[in-house]
Short mmCIF file of C-alpha atoms in Angstrom, two decimals:
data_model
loop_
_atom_site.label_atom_id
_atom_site.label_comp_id
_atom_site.label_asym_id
_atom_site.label_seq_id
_atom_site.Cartn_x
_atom_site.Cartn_y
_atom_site.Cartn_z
CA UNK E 1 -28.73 75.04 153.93
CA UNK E 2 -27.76 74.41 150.66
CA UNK E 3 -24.81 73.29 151.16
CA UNK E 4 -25.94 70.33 153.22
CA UNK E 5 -28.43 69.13 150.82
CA UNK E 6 -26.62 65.65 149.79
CA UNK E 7 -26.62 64.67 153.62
CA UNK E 8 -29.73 65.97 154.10
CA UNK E 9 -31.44 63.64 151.48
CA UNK E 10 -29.57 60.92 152.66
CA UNK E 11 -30.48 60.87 156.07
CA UNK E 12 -34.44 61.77 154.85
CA UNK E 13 -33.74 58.47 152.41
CA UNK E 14 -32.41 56.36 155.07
CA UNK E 15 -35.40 57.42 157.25
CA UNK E 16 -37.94 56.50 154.64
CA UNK E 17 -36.76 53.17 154.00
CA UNK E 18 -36.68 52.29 157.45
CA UNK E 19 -40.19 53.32 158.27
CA UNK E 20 -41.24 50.92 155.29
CA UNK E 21 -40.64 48.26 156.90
CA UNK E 22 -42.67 45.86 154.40
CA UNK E 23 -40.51 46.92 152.07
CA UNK E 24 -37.54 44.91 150.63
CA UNK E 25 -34.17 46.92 149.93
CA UNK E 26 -31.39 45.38 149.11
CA UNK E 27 -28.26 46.61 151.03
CA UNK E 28 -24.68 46.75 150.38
CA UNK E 29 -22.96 44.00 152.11
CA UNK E 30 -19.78 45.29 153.24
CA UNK E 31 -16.75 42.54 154.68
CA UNK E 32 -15.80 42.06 157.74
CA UNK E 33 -12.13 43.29 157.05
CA UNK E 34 -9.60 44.52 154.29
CA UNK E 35 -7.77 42.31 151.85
CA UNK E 36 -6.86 41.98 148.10
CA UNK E 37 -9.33 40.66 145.90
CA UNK E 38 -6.83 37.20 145.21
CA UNK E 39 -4.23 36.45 147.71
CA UNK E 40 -2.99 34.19 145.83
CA UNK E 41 -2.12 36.43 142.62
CA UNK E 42 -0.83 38.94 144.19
CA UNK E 43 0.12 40.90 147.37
CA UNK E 44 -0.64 44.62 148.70
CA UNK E 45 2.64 45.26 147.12
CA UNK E 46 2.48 46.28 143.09
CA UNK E 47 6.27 46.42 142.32
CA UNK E 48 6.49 49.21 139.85
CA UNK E 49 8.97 47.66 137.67
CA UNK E 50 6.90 44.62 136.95
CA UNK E 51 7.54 40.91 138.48
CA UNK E 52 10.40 38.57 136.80
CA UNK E 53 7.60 37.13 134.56
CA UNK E 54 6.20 40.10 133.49
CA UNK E 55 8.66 43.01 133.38
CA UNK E 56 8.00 46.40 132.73
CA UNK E 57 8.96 47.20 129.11
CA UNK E 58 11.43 49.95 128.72
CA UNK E 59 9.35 52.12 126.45
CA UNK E 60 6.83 52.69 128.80
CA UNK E 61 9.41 54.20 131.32
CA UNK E 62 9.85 56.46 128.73
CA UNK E 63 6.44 56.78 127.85
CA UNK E 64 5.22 57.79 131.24
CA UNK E 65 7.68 60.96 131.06
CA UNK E 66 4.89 62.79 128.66
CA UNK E 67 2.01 62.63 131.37
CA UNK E 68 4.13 63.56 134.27
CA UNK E 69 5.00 66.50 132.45
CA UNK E 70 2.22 67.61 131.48
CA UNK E 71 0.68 66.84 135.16
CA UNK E 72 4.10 68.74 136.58
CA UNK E 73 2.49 72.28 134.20
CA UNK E 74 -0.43 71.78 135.35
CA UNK E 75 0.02 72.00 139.41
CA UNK E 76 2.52 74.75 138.19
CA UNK E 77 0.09 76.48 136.69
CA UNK E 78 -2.39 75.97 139.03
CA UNK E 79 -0.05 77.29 141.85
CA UNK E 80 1.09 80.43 139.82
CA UNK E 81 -3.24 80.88 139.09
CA UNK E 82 -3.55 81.02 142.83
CA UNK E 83 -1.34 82.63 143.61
CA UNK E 84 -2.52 85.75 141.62
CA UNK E 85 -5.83 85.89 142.89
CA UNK E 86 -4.92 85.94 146.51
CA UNK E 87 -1.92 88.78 145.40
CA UNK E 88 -4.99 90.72 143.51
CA UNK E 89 -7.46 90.59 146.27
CA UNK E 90 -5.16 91.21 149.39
CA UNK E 91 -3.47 94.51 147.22
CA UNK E 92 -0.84 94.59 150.17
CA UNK E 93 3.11 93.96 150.31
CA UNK E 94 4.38 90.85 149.51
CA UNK E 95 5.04 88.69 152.38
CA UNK E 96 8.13 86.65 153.14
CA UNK E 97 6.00 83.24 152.72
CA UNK E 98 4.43 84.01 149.18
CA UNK E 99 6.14 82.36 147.23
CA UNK E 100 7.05 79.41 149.55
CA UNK E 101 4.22 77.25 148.10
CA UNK E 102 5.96 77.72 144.95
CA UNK E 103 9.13 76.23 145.79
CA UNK E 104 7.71 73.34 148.35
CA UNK E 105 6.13 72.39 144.93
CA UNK E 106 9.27 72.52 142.72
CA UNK E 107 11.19 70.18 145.54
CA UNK E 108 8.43 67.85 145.63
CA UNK E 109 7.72 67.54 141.77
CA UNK E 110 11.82 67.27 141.88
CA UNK E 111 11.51 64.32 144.27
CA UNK E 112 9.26 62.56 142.07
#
């Protein structure tokens, strides 16, 4: 049960504000459909580069290299973690998948 307690309280929230019915609440007004805040600045599409009046700057190209490496250790790190428990608590023989998860990470962290 505890792990339903969020919806729980919502729906017993929801409940009590509709039986108060003399009672204002304000509600969030959600649209009608989905669009960008301006149309007219820009697009869905963000080019990555930058736009011909505001191009990226070539230092932060560079600059971005020292986050994705450090977010490329930790999912590598993460991974190896995991691995380890589940090796620990199953005490059996390795598997032929084991250490696929390991190298489906390497070619996607390549790819990126």
């Amino acid at each position: 049960l505890g792990d339903f307690g969020v919806p729980i309280a919502i729906v017993i929230a929801v409940l009590v504000d509709y039986s108060a019915g003399d009672t204002y609440t304000e509600k969030l007004r959600v649209p009608d459909g989905l669009a960008v805040t301006d149309p007219t600045q820009r697009g869905w599409w963000i080019p990555p580069l930058g736009t011909d009046e505001t191009p990226l700057a070539i230092w932060a190209v560079f600059a971005g290299f020292i986050p994705a490496i450090l977010l490329y250790l930790l999912l590598f790190i993460e991974t190896h973690i995991c691995e380890l428990i589940m090796v620990e608590k199953t005490k059996e023989e390795k598997g032929a998948g084991l250490h696929l998860d390991i190298v489906i990470l390497s070619f996607i962290n390549m790819g990126c």
